[in-house]
């Protein structure tokens, strides 16, 4: 399979990322202090939206209140009505307007949001938002700017240990890439080039240094540009929103899952994924030129040729570090690229090292197949994130574990030579190195198996779905408070409570709590307890680690169960709230799903926008202690609870 076919597949999926309506906002002066905001939308072909008059799924125009801006009357709409099964819908051109009175002088900024759901036939997509900001220069000397909230989109106070963990993982992947069949064949080319180009030792060392630097820049600069441009376009909050969307929305997660499965199939030999030959041919041809230009194009050739092996790993490293962060993706990408470039820089410094390296052969295909199995295991995490965020229940913990157990069992059989793929050479005997890998692999499988009956598997807690999604847990019989789908059954009611805003929900280790702060505070006041606020997310790896490795400690469990009412606020839950639960912010924006309501709450009330974070409140809702972020120090967590 060529890269063109893969590109076509991805293009079909990526088409859905584009907005179904292209909006443009302007503010026109009418007379005196009176202005009119006009937002024009061009609805994509074969799509329709519902008009503002629809009380359930109608389009909404929200204009943020600010100094110097007064709304006059109600928002209006203009469109040519269309009919779909007896409903009045909007197709083609759609114009929304709002009369404004702008007081004062100088520059006034009008901010707002349009929310709509686009439909095609009987299928309607998820709600979409378009945020606009239009500046108007009012004659006069005084400056009167609209009040625009300065949101900081980076995660404040991220634990340094987490960042160093991500950096270490990126470095390990960078070194491992040298052994892949896409990268290893570049070793002789590198040595040959620098043997020819190095007239003097000093020049050779300089070229080797520049070669490594070019590799690092080719990996890191594009990521920095993407993040920088989004930040420049709308501030760091926009960058955080994009990364939050990448981390939690179903579309990118399903897309990444599909990409990983496609790459795994390629590694198994089903087809070959390569960049267009013209790209690498042109780059390779220009690398024959002398000087720094030749060094640059050799580095570019390496990056392009290695794409099919490094691409999915780079994606994994980046997505794990994009939980609303600004700097972390750039730092982790820098760490990966330095580790990836270092072996080639050393070879450029000391070409004689090549003589000690093993020759290309069948072992490279074995590395590729092993990476294929790893791709399957890693790719499931993306599907699991979407599954947890949207409550699909298609990849609960026991299903996830079953796939991993089968996957790593097959990997062990492959290493033993019991399974062969298309490009494998027959395995005459099992080397000591392979035997060590087989022992490690099957030991890992044995470790996984008890998880099918509810073993916590703490070392993998960040990757596994929560234990409460498992249908059967040994020692928790029916009637103990856990239902088949892992939700908590309230005494006297045979209906499990759903993880909706305001409901009582099940938590890890048999704990129960609330999903709304108000209900949790009310319950704590009634029971004479304190409130433990758990700011978390379905896609939060560190949250699962905290629950599995810290909450599970008997000293912690005793305190959480006896002294506190727990409130778990999921900031990435996509469940849509009933209208009476919607929250309107001070700027006039309406928040309609659990995650946005909780994100706004924790930012306004607790001043944080990262997870995990923990706070202690009294029965009146006053903060006693916090925030406390990610840390696996159990004793320190106990001291925190005892405050």
XYZ file of C-alpha atoms in Angstrom:
643
model
C 0.000 0.000 0.000
C 1.483 3.326 -0.995
C 1.350 6.462 1.062
C -1.107 7.889 -1.465
C -3.724 5.294 -0.477
C -3.098 5.966 3.211
C -3.371 9.700 2.576
C -6.713 9.197 0.863
C -7.970 7.205 3.846
C -6.857 9.866 6.306
C -8.310 12.644 4.158
C -11.762 11.092 4.394
C -11.487 11.038 8.181
C -9.919 14.480 8.460
C -12.671 15.998 6.310
C -14.924 15.802 9.355
C -12.586 18.072 11.322
C -13.438 21.048 9.098
C -16.368 23.148 10.339
C -19.660 22.334 8.643
C -20.387 26.072 8.480
C -17.867 28.739 7.443
C -18.593 31.865 9.514
C -17.449 35.469 9.164
C -18.253 38.220 11.678
C -18.268 41.995 11.095
C -19.575 45.009 13.034
C -21.233 47.749 10.970
C -21.969 51.285 12.128
C -25.608 52.390 11.714
C -26.028 55.777 13.428
C -24.738 57.534 16.526
C -23.639 54.979 19.082
C -25.619 52.226 17.354
C -23.854 49.366 15.603
C -24.896 46.001 14.228
C -23.025 42.724 14.574
C -23.536 40.588 11.466
C -22.310 36.986 11.351
C -22.636 35.312 7.969
C -22.412 31.553 7.649
C -22.021 29.440 4.510
C -23.333 25.959 5.258
C -21.425 23.161 3.553
C -23.093 21.262 0.746
C -25.370 18.370 1.792
C -25.603 19.762 5.339
C -28.296 21.662 7.171
C -28.663 23.297 10.610
C -31.669 24.181 12.714
C -32.768 27.819 13.032
C -32.565 29.805 16.251
C -36.303 29.369 16.751
C -35.890 25.618 17.331
C -36.136 25.277 21.141
C -34.101 22.060 21.314
C -31.250 22.031 18.795
C -31.474 25.526 17.393
C -28.436 27.602 16.504
C -27.374 30.021 19.241
C -25.634 33.395 19.043
C -24.053 34.554 22.290
C -22.400 37.987 22.558
C -20.154 38.446 25.588
C -20.950 41.317 27.885
C -18.163 43.836 28.381
C -17.599 47.471 29.318
C -18.829 49.727 26.566
C -21.112 47.097 24.934
C -24.886 47.089 25.417
C -27.119 44.609 23.589
C -30.200 46.126 21.937
C -33.106 43.722 21.472
C -32.903 40.046 20.554
C -30.642 38.360 18.031
C -32.187 37.938 14.561
C -31.690 35.475 11.724
C -32.171 35.589 7.957
C -32.266 32.534 5.683
C -34.231 30.871 2.926
C -36.286 28.133 4.631
C -35.801 24.538 3.532
C -37.888 21.541 4.498
C -36.624 18.194 5.811
C -39.331 15.682 6.779
C -41.688 18.440 7.830
C -39.046 20.427 9.743
C -37.888 23.917 8.815
C -34.114 23.801 8.419
C -31.395 26.112 7.120
C -29.210 25.388 4.098
C -26.879 27.555 2.060
C -26.434 31.109 3.357
C -27.310 31.852 6.993
C -27.110 35.377 8.474
C -27.309 36.159 12.204
C -27.361 39.707 13.565
C -27.452 41.541 16.875
C -27.957 45.279 17.442
C -25.391 46.874 19.752
C -24.881 50.176 21.493
C -21.173 50.938 21.848
C -20.426 53.656 24.376
C -17.214 55.540 25.054
C -14.437 56.013 22.510
C -11.330 54.286 21.271
C -11.203 50.574 20.481
C -14.009 48.258 21.596
C -13.748 44.505 21.041
C -16.943 42.514 20.472
C -16.521 38.842 21.390
C -19.038 36.050 21.044
C -19.788 32.441 20.205
C -22.069 30.655 17.766
C -23.126 27.120 18.686
C -24.835 24.793 16.224
C -25.241 21.132 15.263
C -24.892 20.249 11.595
C -26.973 17.435 10.138
C -26.794 15.374 6.973
C -29.909 13.317 6.376
C -30.999 11.723 9.634
C -27.538 11.973 11.183
C -26.593 15.005 13.281
C -23.040 15.587 14.454
C -21.718 16.809 17.780
C -22.320 20.478 18.648
C -19.766 22.844 17.090
C -18.595 26.251 18.263
C -17.314 29.293 16.418
C -15.751 32.002 18.567
C -15.328 35.445 17.023
C -13.641 38.660 18.079
C -14.209 41.898 16.153
C -12.514 45.186 17.055
C -14.296 48.473 16.391
C -12.537 51.849 16.481
C -14.936 54.447 17.892
C -14.050 58.099 17.164
C -12.705 60.001 20.190
C -9.642 60.145 22.342
C -10.446 57.821 25.216
C -9.715 54.158 24.865
C -12.498 51.833 25.979
C -11.686 48.224 25.336
C -14.114 45.382 25.824
C -13.325 43.266 28.812
C -11.625 40.179 27.506
C -10.656 37.556 29.982
C -6.988 36.675 29.808
C -7.063 32.908 30.064
C -3.854 30.987 30.578
C -4.124 27.818 28.559
C -1.085 26.112 30.013
C -1.352 23.772 32.922
C -0.051 25.568 35.956
C 2.008 23.714 38.468
C 2.541 20.545 36.469
C 4.547 18.129 38.556
C 8.182 18.131 37.442
C 8.323 14.364 37.861
C 5.655 13.911 35.198
C 7.565 16.056 32.733
C 10.796 14.194 33.393
C 8.959 10.902 32.926
C 7.739 12.049 29.516
C 11.224 13.236 28.580
C 12.744 9.892 29.609
C 10.171 7.987 27.565
C 10.839 10.199 24.542
C 14.604 9.619 24.872
C 14.170 5.825 25.055
C 11.982 5.813 21.936
C 14.527 8.007 20.160
C 17.328 5.506 20.805
C 15.117 2.536 19.892
C 14.372 4.023 16.476
C 17.956 3.299 15.366
C 17.113 -0.420 15.280
C 14.096 -0.073 13.008
C 14.364 -1.237 9.372
C 13.469 2.261 8.119
C 16.352 3.905 9.968
C 19.182 1.367 10.234
C 19.948 1.284 6.468
C 20.805 5.002 6.719
C 23.865 4.138 8.847
C 26.161 3.188 5.920
C 25.007 6.250 3.956
C 25.865 8.489 6.897
C 29.336 7.019 7.328
C 30.039 7.094 3.589
C 28.993 10.726 3.326
C 31.190 11.924 6.177
C 34.196 9.913 5.038
C 34.011 11.779 1.725
C 33.109 15.235 3.032
C 35.534 15.535 5.944
C 38.712 17.088 4.507
C 40.103 17.832 7.966
C 39.251 16.480 11.433
C 37.979 19.895 12.527
C 35.686 20.206 9.519
C 34.441 16.657 10.064
C 33.532 17.380 13.672
C 31.769 20.592 12.695
C 29.765 18.847 9.956
C 28.859 16.028 12.355
C 27.582 18.533 14.896
C 25.539 20.349 12.243
C 24.144 17.033 10.989
C 22.747 16.231 14.424
C 21.483 19.790 14.839
C 19.640 19.650 11.492
C 17.943 16.375 12.482
C 16.792 17.919 15.758
C 15.501 21.046 14.027
C 13.620 19.081 11.346
C 11.703 17.238 14.059
C 11.251 20.054 16.569
C 10.718 23.242 14.551
C 7.451 22.119 12.841
C 5.912 21.304 16.228
C 7.036 24.633 17.659
C 5.597 26.483 14.649
C 2.215 24.768 14.954
C 1.975 25.559 18.662
C 3.326 29.068 18.202
C 0.923 29.925 15.384
C -2.117 28.740 17.338
C -0.935 30.723 20.357
C -0.359 33.824 18.242
C -3.780 33.440 16.623
C -5.716 33.350 19.859
C -3.491 33.151 22.885
C -2.325 30.163 24.873
C -5.930 29.306 25.703
C -6.509 28.477 22.034
C -3.463 26.199 22.043
C -4.770 24.476 25.163
C -8.212 24.068 23.581
C -6.678 22.457 20.505
C -4.608 20.046 22.559
C -7.547 19.303 24.833
C -9.600 18.532 21.721
C -6.828 16.263 20.425
C -6.601 14.472 23.768
C -10.284 13.878 24.499
C -12.504 14.278 21.431
C -13.649 11.066 19.753
C -12.583 12.071 16.232
C -8.793 12.520 16.708
C -8.660 9.556 19.079
C -10.397 7.258 16.588
C -8.201 8.662 13.825
C -5.010 7.930 15.787
C -6.324 4.446 16.608
C -6.891 3.734 12.897
C -3.426 5.080 12.026
C -1.796 2.795 14.590
C -3.684 -0.237 13.275
C -2.681 0.624 9.686
C 0.973 0.957 10.683
C 0.790 -2.323 12.622
C -0.546 -4.104 9.539
C 2.286 -2.565 7.522
C 4.877 -3.737 10.040
C 3.418 -7.256 9.804
C 4.063 -7.175 6.057
C 0.534 -6.635 4.711
C 1.709 -3.661 2.628
C 4.477 -1.083 2.550
C 3.979 2.520 3.661
C 6.438 4.864 2.027
C 6.580 8.532 1.266
C 6.453 9.445 -2.442
C 9.734 8.394 -4.044
C 10.193 11.849 -5.552
C 10.524 13.386 -2.073
C 13.352 11.161 -0.914
C 15.009 11.034 -4.355
C 15.250 14.830 -4.586
C 16.488 15.159 -1.034
C 19.058 12.397 -1.531
C 20.288 13.931 -4.782
C 20.875 17.302 -3.148
C 22.702 15.670 -0.235
C 25.573 14.864 -2.606
C 26.447 18.557 -2.685
C 29.247 19.635 -0.424
C 29.178 21.982 2.538
C 26.361 22.598 4.983
C 23.728 22.347 2.240
C 24.701 18.738 1.610
C 24.669 18.005 5.366
C 21.165 19.508 5.646
C 19.764 17.433 2.792
C 21.318 14.266 4.203
C 19.491 15.024 7.484
C 16.283 15.681 5.522
C 16.700 12.373 3.688
C 17.068 10.561 7.009
C 13.917 12.181 8.423
C 11.878 11.390 5.295
C 13.099 7.801 4.915
C 12.493 7.041 8.596
C 8.941 8.418 8.512
C 7.114 5.087 8.360
C 8.827 3.904 11.569
C 9.129 7.122 13.532
C 5.736 8.623 12.591
C 3.497 6.626 14.964
C 6.034 6.809 17.797
C 6.301 10.574 17.433
C 2.495 10.714 17.546
C 2.438 8.699 20.773
C 5.046 10.904 22.437
C 3.232 14.098 21.457
C -0.297 13.014 22.377
C 0.836 11.841 25.813
C 2.240 15.295 26.456
C -0.644 17.378 25.085
C -3.013 17.431 28.033
C -3.549 21.164 27.605
C 0.170 21.929 27.762
C 2.027 24.643 25.859
C 5.708 23.891 26.479
C 5.637 20.159 27.231
C 5.029 18.918 23.642
C 7.970 20.984 22.416
C 10.242 19.762 25.212
C 9.354 16.091 24.673
C 9.796 16.427 20.912
C 13.194 18.024 21.510
C 14.182 15.123 23.786
C 13.077 12.543 21.209
C 14.908 14.236 18.344
C 18.153 14.638 20.331
C 18.127 10.945 21.258
C 17.307 10.007 17.662
C 20.061 12.222 16.238
C 22.773 11.305 18.764
C 23.787 7.907 17.287
C 24.077 9.415 13.805
C 26.133 12.319 15.110
C 28.499 9.857 16.821
C 28.811 7.853 13.615
C 29.589 11.082 11.784
C 32.232 11.919 14.404
C 33.748 8.419 14.396
C 32.985 6.546 11.132
C 34.999 3.523 12.303
C 32.200 2.663 14.764
C 30.285 1.227 11.791
C 32.552 -1.823 11.700
C 31.251 -2.903 15.112
C 27.562 -2.681 14.178
C 25.633 -5.776 13.013
C 24.869 -6.022 9.310
C 21.367 -5.549 7.921
C 19.375 -8.750 7.621
C 16.368 -10.707 8.820
C 16.769 -9.380 12.347
C 15.570 -5.970 11.128
C 12.265 -7.463 9.957
C 11.884 -9.107 13.363
C 12.263 -5.688 14.989
C 9.587 -4.385 12.642
C 7.149 -7.175 13.559
C 7.761 -6.633 17.288
C 6.974 -2.951 16.771
C 3.752 -4.022 15.031
C 2.565 -5.809 18.168
C 3.539 -2.773 20.258
C 1.591 -0.539 17.837
C -1.583 -2.557 18.488
C -1.140 -2.294 22.257
C -0.421 1.448 22.169
C -3.192 2.192 19.668
C -5.847 0.773 21.982
C -5.205 3.638 24.408
C -6.668 6.135 21.930
C -9.808 4.059 21.417
C -10.085 3.627 25.183
C -9.876 7.403 25.769
C -12.783 8.035 23.390
C -14.700 5.130 24.924
C -14.289 6.483 28.456
C -15.017 10.104 27.556
C -18.242 9.330 25.683
C -19.368 6.312 27.793
C -19.659 3.933 24.827
C -18.657 0.865 26.914
C -17.170 -0.952 23.914
C -13.668 -1.265 25.388
C -14.165 -1.844 29.091
C -11.276 -3.090 31.178
C -11.717 -6.830 30.643
C -11.965 -6.407 26.846
C -8.871 -4.202 26.824
C -6.962 -6.737 28.908
C -8.078 -9.673 26.756
C -6.691 -7.984 23.635
C -3.399 -7.209 25.368
C -3.062 -10.791 26.660
C -3.658 -12.262 23.199
C -1.380 -9.688 21.552
C 1.613 -10.300 23.834
C 1.071 -14.072 23.783
C 1.338 -13.995 19.994
C 4.444 -11.821 20.318
C 6.066 -14.473 22.523
C 5.194 -17.230 20.057
C 6.669 -15.110 17.255
C 9.932 -14.626 19.129
C 10.102 -18.403 19.594
C 9.709 -18.874 15.846
C 6.280 -20.539 16.101
C 4.721 -17.787 13.964
C 6.231 -16.398 10.772
C 5.257 -13.378 8.710
C 5.651 -12.568 5.033
C 9.245 -11.309 5.001
C 10.639 -13.432 7.836
C 13.508 -15.864 7.346
C 13.233 -19.306 9.000
C 14.476 -19.336 12.601
C 16.940 -22.204 12.997
C 17.473 -21.726 16.713
C 16.517 -19.371 19.540
C 19.382 -17.096 20.546
C 20.033 -16.113 24.130
C 18.821 -12.586 23.405
C 15.526 -13.858 21.981
C 15.097 -16.211 24.932
C 15.483 -13.306 27.361
C 12.839 -11.350 25.432
C 10.518 -14.382 25.436
C 10.855 -14.765 29.206
C 10.120 -11.065 29.740
C 7.154 -11.197 27.357
C 5.480 -14.266 28.865
C 6.151 -12.990 32.400
C 4.259 -9.841 31.373
C 1.370 -11.975 30.052
C 1.212 -13.896 33.349
C 1.146 -10.538 35.160
C -1.818 -9.412 33.029
C -4.003 -12.501 33.475
C -5.158 -11.853 37.096
C -6.459 -8.488 35.878
C -9.300 -10.365 34.168
C -10.634 -11.067 37.667
C -10.015 -7.606 39.055
C -6.343 -7.518 40.063
C -5.340 -3.826 40.167
C -2.217 -4.130 37.918
C -0.806 -0.958 39.443
C 2.200 -0.771 37.130
C -0.200 -0.334 34.174
C -2.890 1.693 35.906
C -2.294 4.700 33.663
C -2.957 2.689 30.511
C -5.861 0.495 31.619
C -9.520 1.595 31.724
C -10.751 2.122 35.316
C -11.489 -0.969 37.367
C -15.113 0.111 37.825
C -15.729 -0.505 34.094
C -15.054 -4.225 34.563
C -18.072 -6.555 34.546
C -16.718 -9.036 37.082
C -14.353 -8.433 39.984
C -13.442 -11.377 42.198
C -14.773 -10.820 45.705
C -17.463 -8.337 44.613
C -20.617 -10.423 44.202
C -23.837 -9.123 42.729
C -25.573 -6.930 45.252
C -22.413 -5.503 46.713
C -23.053 -2.163 45.127
C -21.395 -2.713 41.754
C -23.490 -3.375 38.679
C -22.409 -5.003 35.446
C -21.385 -1.690 33.964
C -19.473 -0.571 37.023
C -21.955 2.036 38.247
C -23.171 2.384 41.801
C -26.635 1.183 42.807
C -28.309 3.410 45.382
C -30.039 1.483 48.152
C -33.720 0.952 47.484
C -33.382 1.658 43.757
C -32.632 -1.079 41.218
C -31.572 1.426 38.561
C -27.841 2.161 38.359
C -27.015 5.840 38.474
C -25.390 7.161 35.315
C -22.196 9.228 35.503
C -24.118 12.440 34.922
C -23.707 15.801 36.551
C -25.343 15.742 39.967
C -25.586 11.977 40.352
C -24.032 9.673 42.922
C -21.386 7.580 41.198
C -19.050 4.697 41.906
C -15.342 5.334 42.359
C -12.303 3.051 42.518
C -11.838 0.603 45.411
C -15.527 0.489 46.328
C -15.701 4.186 47.175
C -18.731 6.260 46.232
C -19.078 9.963 45.714
C -20.778 12.718 43.779
C -20.240 14.270 40.373
C -21.398 17.750 41.352
C -19.794 19.993 43.949
C -23.105 21.294 45.314
C -24.430 17.816 46.078
C -21.142 16.783 47.653
C -21.022 19.825 49.942
C -24.652 19.300 50.969
C -23.979 15.649 51.804
C -20.814 16.497 53.752
C -22.659 19.127 55.788
C -25.409 16.646 56.614
C -22.920 13.956 57.688
C -20.510 16.282 59.482
C -17.654 15.388 57.133
C -15.202 17.282 54.969
C -15.191 17.301 51.170
C -12.447 15.727 49.052
C -12.498 17.335 45.595
C -11.017 15.147 42.884
C -10.351 17.132 39.692
C -9.915 14.398 37.109
C -10.532 13.301 33.532
C -11.400 10.116 31.682
C -8.327 10.504 29.474
C -6.006 11.424 32.360
C -3.257 8.793 32.699
C -1.850 10.283 35.911
C -5.306 10.287 37.502
C -5.581 6.513 36.994
C -2.111 6.055 38.472
C -3.036 8.070 41.556
C -6.208 6.025 42.050
C -4.405 2.706 41.626
C -1.215 3.410 43.551
C -2.138 6.034 46.168
C -5.876 5.791 46.795
C -5.537 2.006 47.177
C -3.286 2.307 50.226
C -5.232 1.228 53.359
C -4.354 4.438 55.223
C -5.651 6.580 52.366
C -8.749 4.445 51.784
C -9.684 4.604 55.477
C -9.576 8.385 55.498
C -11.419 8.817 52.200
C -14.144 6.410 53.283
C -14.627 7.642 56.847
C -13.671 11.325 56.931
C -14.635 12.692 53.526
C -17.393 12.993 50.981
C -15.714 12.629 47.596
C -16.605 14.840 44.645
C -15.106 13.771 41.307
C -15.191 16.527 38.696
C -14.483 15.150 35.218
C -13.292 18.004 33.014
C -13.368 16.045 29.736
C -16.768 14.338 29.982
C -18.749 14.955 26.786
C -22.157 14.042 28.234
C -24.681 16.727 27.285
C -26.583 18.159 30.226
C -30.314 18.794 30.373
C -31.127 22.451 29.786
C -31.795 23.205 33.442
C -28.183 22.182 34.222
C -26.584 24.494 31.639
C -24.246 27.159 33.016
C -23.919 30.671 31.623
C -20.543 32.252 32.276
C -19.994 35.881 33.204
C -19.180 36.573 29.562
C -22.519 35.133 28.450
C -21.228 31.841 27.035
C -23.521 28.873 27.652
C -21.814 25.644 28.764
C -23.870 22.592 27.910
C -21.826 19.477 28.697
C -20.381 18.020 31.889
C -16.740 18.634 30.988
C -17.133 22.316 30.126
C -19.227 23.000 33.206
C -16.644 21.336 35.429
C -13.694 23.002 33.659
C -15.257 26.407 34.204
C -16.018 25.560 37.836
C -12.511 24.420 38.766
C -10.904 27.374 37.001
C -13.217 29.936 38.604
C -13.371 28.442 42.079
C -10.021 26.698 42.495
C -7.812 28.507 39.993
C -6.467 25.368 38.289
C -6.998 23.827 34.873
C -4.940 20.641 35.095
C -5.609 17.159 36.381
C -5.191 15.446 38.696
C -5.603 18.095 41.371
C -7.057 17.644 44.837
C -8.630 20.063 47.332
C -10.082 19.699 50.823
C -13.183 21.701 51.755
C -15.190 22.086 54.928
C -18.925 21.520 55.161
C -19.570 25.089 54.020
C -17.467 24.697 50.887
C -14.488 26.749 52.112
C -11.049 25.566 50.972
C -9.049 23.962 53.787
C -6.076 22.674 51.779
C -4.877 22.318 48.213
C -4.147 22.149 45.477
C -2.244 18.875 45.574
C -1.174 17.509 42.196
C 0.285 14.260 40.909
C 2.616 12.580 43.397
C 2.904 8.876 44.256
C 4.178 9.614 47.788
C 1.551 7.860 49.935
C 2.758 9.247 53.269
C 2.648 12.807 51.932
C -0.889 12.204 50.662
C -1.946 10.934 54.096
C -0.524 14.113 55.670
C -2.477 16.136 53.126
C -5.720 14.372 54.110
C -4.965 14.853 57.805
C -4.710 18.643 57.420
